[in-house]
Amino acid sequence: MRIKIFLLITSLILLFVIIMVVFNDADSIYKHRVDGTKFSLYYLRSMIICYNKEEGIYPKSLAEMQNYFNEKKTNSFRNNNSEYISSKDGCDKEFDSLDGNGGWYYDNNTGLVKVNITKPVNYYLQSKSWFCSSDDEIPSEW
């Protein structure tokens, strides 16, 4: 009888560990997509500030800014500045209106760049994360 109880408890502990590993791995992918998007957003914002300080104006587009820094070669411009919430492969499209189609919203009059996502993160990633605090955040408000 004691052996059966011991085996039952051991099996339940093992099952719990397996479930935690599976959920943690899924959350890790979810969190990486959110964190990658946030990093790209902050990086783009800092590069717009650098461009504005050097040129006195805001770039006409994010692509123009990328070309500018790539030509100068004094500032290494990170070529992969994608948003990973609307697409797991990343979306670096640029829009002049905040329409929720993914990618980036960029206003060249003010230098404002936002994630072009107008619904909560969990709407796009189609799941609730156990350990990611960004579930109910709207990326265009970051």
mmCIF file of C-alpha atoms in Angstrom:
data_model
loop_
_atom_site.group_PDB
_atom_site.id
_atom_site.type_symbol
_atom_site.label_atom_id
_atom_site.label_comp_id
_atom_site.label_asym_id
_atom_site.label_seq_id
_atom_site.Cartn_x
_atom_site.Cartn_y
_atom_site.Cartn_z
ATOM 1 C CA MET A 1 0.000 0.000 0.000
ATOM 2 C CA ARG A 2 2.810 2.428 0.865
ATOM 3 C CA ILE A 3 4.519 1.720 -2.427
ATOM 4 C CA LYS A 4 1.340 2.535 -4.365
ATOM 5 C CA ILE A 5 0.927 5.830 -2.490
ATOM 6 C CA PHE A 6 4.607 6.645 -3.061
ATOM 7 C CA LEU A 7 4.270 5.889 -6.803
ATOM 8 C CA LEU A 8 1.105 7.980 -7.019
ATOM 9 C CA ILE A 9 2.748 10.974 -5.321
ATOM 10 C CA THR A 10 5.881 10.605 -7.439
ATOM 11 C CA SER A 11 3.779 10.442 -10.614
ATOM 12 C CA LEU A 12 1.836 13.560 -9.638
ATOM 13 C CA ILE A 13 5.049 15.466 -8.910
ATOM 14 C CA LEU A 14 6.516 14.391 -12.249
ATOM 15 C CA LEU A 15 3.322 15.420 -14.057
ATOM 16 C CA PHE A 16 3.413 18.816 -12.327
ATOM 17 C CA VAL A 17 7.057 19.355 -13.373
ATOM 18 C CA ILE A 18 6.278 18.442 -16.998
ATOM 19 C CA ILE A 19 3.305 20.822 -17.071
ATOM 20 C CA MET A 20 5.422 23.656 -15.636
ATOM 21 C CA VAL A 21 8.147 23.084 -18.242
ATOM 22 C CA VAL A 22 5.616 23.137 -21.098
ATOM 23 C CA PHE A 23 3.894 26.306 -19.853
ATOM 24 C CA ASN A 24 7.181 28.019 -19.105
ATOM 25 C CA ASP A 25 8.487 27.265 -22.607
ATOM 26 C CA ALA A 26 5.318 28.646 -24.237
ATOM 27 C CA ASP A 27 5.494 31.731 -22.008
ATOM 28 C CA SER A 28 9.139 32.174 -22.895
ATOM 29 C CA ILE A 29 8.317 32.382 -26.620
ATOM 30 C CA TYR A 30 5.411 34.737 -25.882
ATOM 31 C CA LYS A 31 7.612 36.960 -23.705
ATOM 32 C CA HIS A 32 10.438 37.028 -26.288
ATOM 33 C CA ARG A 33 8.048 38.329 -28.943
ATOM 34 C CA VAL A 34 6.821 41.106 -26.646
ATOM 35 C CA ASP A 35 10.331 41.973 -25.418
ATOM 36 C CA GLY A 36 11.741 41.952 -28.964
ATOM 37 C CA THR A 37 9.053 44.398 -30.071
ATOM 38 C CA LYS A 38 9.681 46.688 -27.093
ATOM 39 C CA PHE A 39 13.428 46.638 -27.743
ATOM 40 C CA SER A 40 12.913 47.549 -31.410
ATOM 41 C CA LEU A 41 10.543 50.365 -30.433
ATOM 42 C CA TYR A 42 12.978 51.881 -27.922
ATOM 43 C CA TYR A 43 15.856 51.480 -30.357
ATOM 44 C CA LEU A 44 13.955 53.244 -33.162
ATOM 45 C CA ARG A 45 13.016 56.072 -30.810
ATOM 46 C CA SER A 46 16.630 56.579 -29.760
ATOM 47 C CA MET A 47 17.832 56.572 -33.387
ATOM 48 C CA ILE A 48 15.188 59.185 -34.305
ATOM 49 C CA ILE A 49 16.549 61.381 -31.509
ATOM 50 C CA CYS A 50 20.111 60.923 -32.826
ATOM 51 C CA TYR A 51 19.015 61.752 -36.382
ATOM 52 C CA ASN A 52 17.176 64.853 -35.180
ATOM 53 C CA LYS A 53 20.197 66.038 -33.166
ATOM 54 C CA GLU A 54 22.515 65.627 -36.167
ATOM 55 C CA GLU A 55 20.223 66.944 -38.923
ATOM 56 C CA GLY A 56 17.896 69.297 -37.036
ATOM 57 C CA ILE A 57 14.819 67.650 -38.586
ATOM 58 C CA TYR A 58 13.027 64.328 -38.301
ATOM 59 C CA PRO A 59 13.611 61.712 -41.002
ATOM 60 C CA LYS A 60 10.922 61.501 -43.676
ATOM 61 C CA SER A 61 10.649 57.756 -43.032
ATOM 62 C CA LEU A 62 12.210 55.025 -40.940
ATOM 63 C CA ALA A 63 13.788 53.629 -44.122
ATOM 64 C CA GLU A 64 15.426 57.011 -44.823
ATOM 65 C CA MET A 65 16.838 57.025 -41.305
ATOM 66 C CA GLN A 66 18.208 53.513 -41.745
ATOM 67 C CA ASN A 67 19.917 54.481 -45.014
ATOM 68 C CA TYR A 68 21.310 57.641 -43.419
ATOM 69 C CA PHE A 69 23.015 55.771 -40.580
ATOM 70 C CA ASN A 70 24.166 52.919 -42.811
ATOM 71 C CA GLU A 71 25.848 55.422 -45.170
ATOM 72 C CA LYS A 72 27.519 57.321 -42.334
ATOM 73 C CA LYS A 73 28.918 54.145 -40.796
ATOM 74 C CA THR A 74 29.673 56.188 -37.680
ATOM 75 C CA ASN A 75 26.613 54.837 -35.975
ATOM 76 C CA SER A 76 25.842 51.175 -36.405
ATOM 77 C CA PHE A 77 22.164 50.970 -37.279
ATOM 78 C CA ARG A 78 20.509 47.716 -36.307
ATOM 79 C CA ASN A 79 18.918 46.432 -39.526
ATOM 80 C CA ASN A 80 16.304 44.265 -37.862
ATOM 81 C CA ASN A 81 13.831 46.620 -36.183
ATOM 82 C CA SER A 82 10.719 44.529 -36.421
ATOM 83 C CA GLU A 83 7.531 44.232 -34.451
ATOM 84 C CA TYR A 84 6.943 40.592 -33.438
ATOM 85 C CA ILE A 85 3.444 40.679 -31.980
ATOM 86 C CA SER A 86 1.383 40.720 -35.171
ATOM 87 C CA SER A 87 3.797 38.329 -36.919
ATOM 88 C CA LYS A 88 6.183 35.801 -35.395
ATOM 89 C CA ASP A 89 8.572 36.445 -38.306
ATOM 90 C CA GLY A 90 8.542 40.179 -37.571
ATOM 91 C CA CYS A 91 6.891 43.058 -39.374
ATOM 92 C CA ASP A 92 8.883 46.171 -40.225
ATOM 93 C CA LYS A 93 6.293 47.871 -42.437
ATOM 94 C CA GLU A 94 5.768 51.567 -41.853
ATOM 95 C CA PHE A 95 2.347 53.236 -41.782
ATOM 96 C CA ASP A 96 1.325 56.881 -41.550
ATOM 97 C CA SER A 97 -1.882 56.054 -39.684
ATOM 98 C CA LEU A 98 -2.444 54.035 -36.539
ATOM 99 C CA ASP A 99 -4.651 51.301 -38.012
ATOM 100 C CA GLY A 100 -3.670 48.167 -36.076
ATOM 101 C CA ASN A 101 -2.148 46.318 -39.070
ATOM 102 C CA GLY A 102 1.138 45.627 -37.315
ATOM 103 C CA GLY A 103 4.532 47.121 -37.996
ATOM 104 C CA TRP A 104 5.208 50.736 -37.093
ATOM 105 C CA TYR A 105 3.255 53.961 -37.097
ATOM 106 C CA TYR A 106 5.591 56.883 -37.818
ATOM 107 C CA ASP A 107 4.757 60.602 -37.875
ATOM 108 C CA ASN A 108 7.581 62.430 -39.657
ATOM 109 C CA ASN A 109 6.351 65.834 -38.446
ATOM 110 C CA THR A 110 6.882 65.007 -34.775
ATOM 111 C CA GLY A 111 9.260 62.029 -34.921
ATOM 112 C CA LEU A 112 6.735 59.917 -33.040
ATOM 113 C CA VAL A 113 7.017 56.173 -33.604
ATOM 114 C CA LYS A 114 4.551 53.681 -32.130
ATOM 115 C CA VAL A 115 3.793 50.004 -32.458
ATOM 116 C CA ASN A 116 0.917 49.845 -34.960
ATOM 117 C CA ILE A 117 -1.136 47.520 -32.782
ATOM 118 C CA THR A 118 -4.337 48.868 -31.254
ATOM 119 C CA LYS A 119 -5.647 45.820 -29.374
ATOM 120 C CA PRO A 120 -4.209 44.054 -26.304
ATOM 121 C CA VAL A 121 -1.183 41.812 -26.774
ATOM 122 C CA ASN A 122 -3.104 38.619 -25.960
ATOM 123 C CA TYR A 123 -5.515 39.326 -28.859
ATOM 124 C CA TYR A 124 -2.643 38.984 -31.352
ATOM 125 C CA LEU A 125 -0.803 36.140 -29.647
ATOM 126 C CA GLN A 126 -4.061 34.194 -29.205
ATOM 127 C CA SER A 127 -3.281 33.054 -25.680
ATOM 128 C CA LYS A 128 -2.978 34.189 -22.109
ATOM 129 C CA SER A 129 0.507 34.120 -20.676
ATOM 130 C CA TRP A 130 1.072 32.796 -17.175
ATOM 131 C CA PHE A 131 4.144 34.888 -16.448
ATOM 132 C CA CYS A 132 4.060 37.817 -18.896
ATOM 133 C CA SER A 133 2.650 41.043 -17.494
ATOM 134 C CA SER A 134 1.994 42.551 -20.948
ATOM 135 C CA ASP A 135 -1.141 40.492 -21.713
ATOM 136 C CA ASP A 136 -3.651 43.309 -21.428
ATOM 137 C CA GLU A 137 -1.363 46.104 -22.590
ATOM 138 C CA ILE A 138 -2.041 47.847 -25.884
ATOM 139 C CA PRO A 139 1.297 48.187 -27.714
ATOM 140 C CA SER A 140 0.394 51.477 -29.418
ATOM 141 C CA GLU A 141 0.291 52.994 -25.918
ATOM 142 C CA TRP A 142 3.893 52.047 -25.049
#
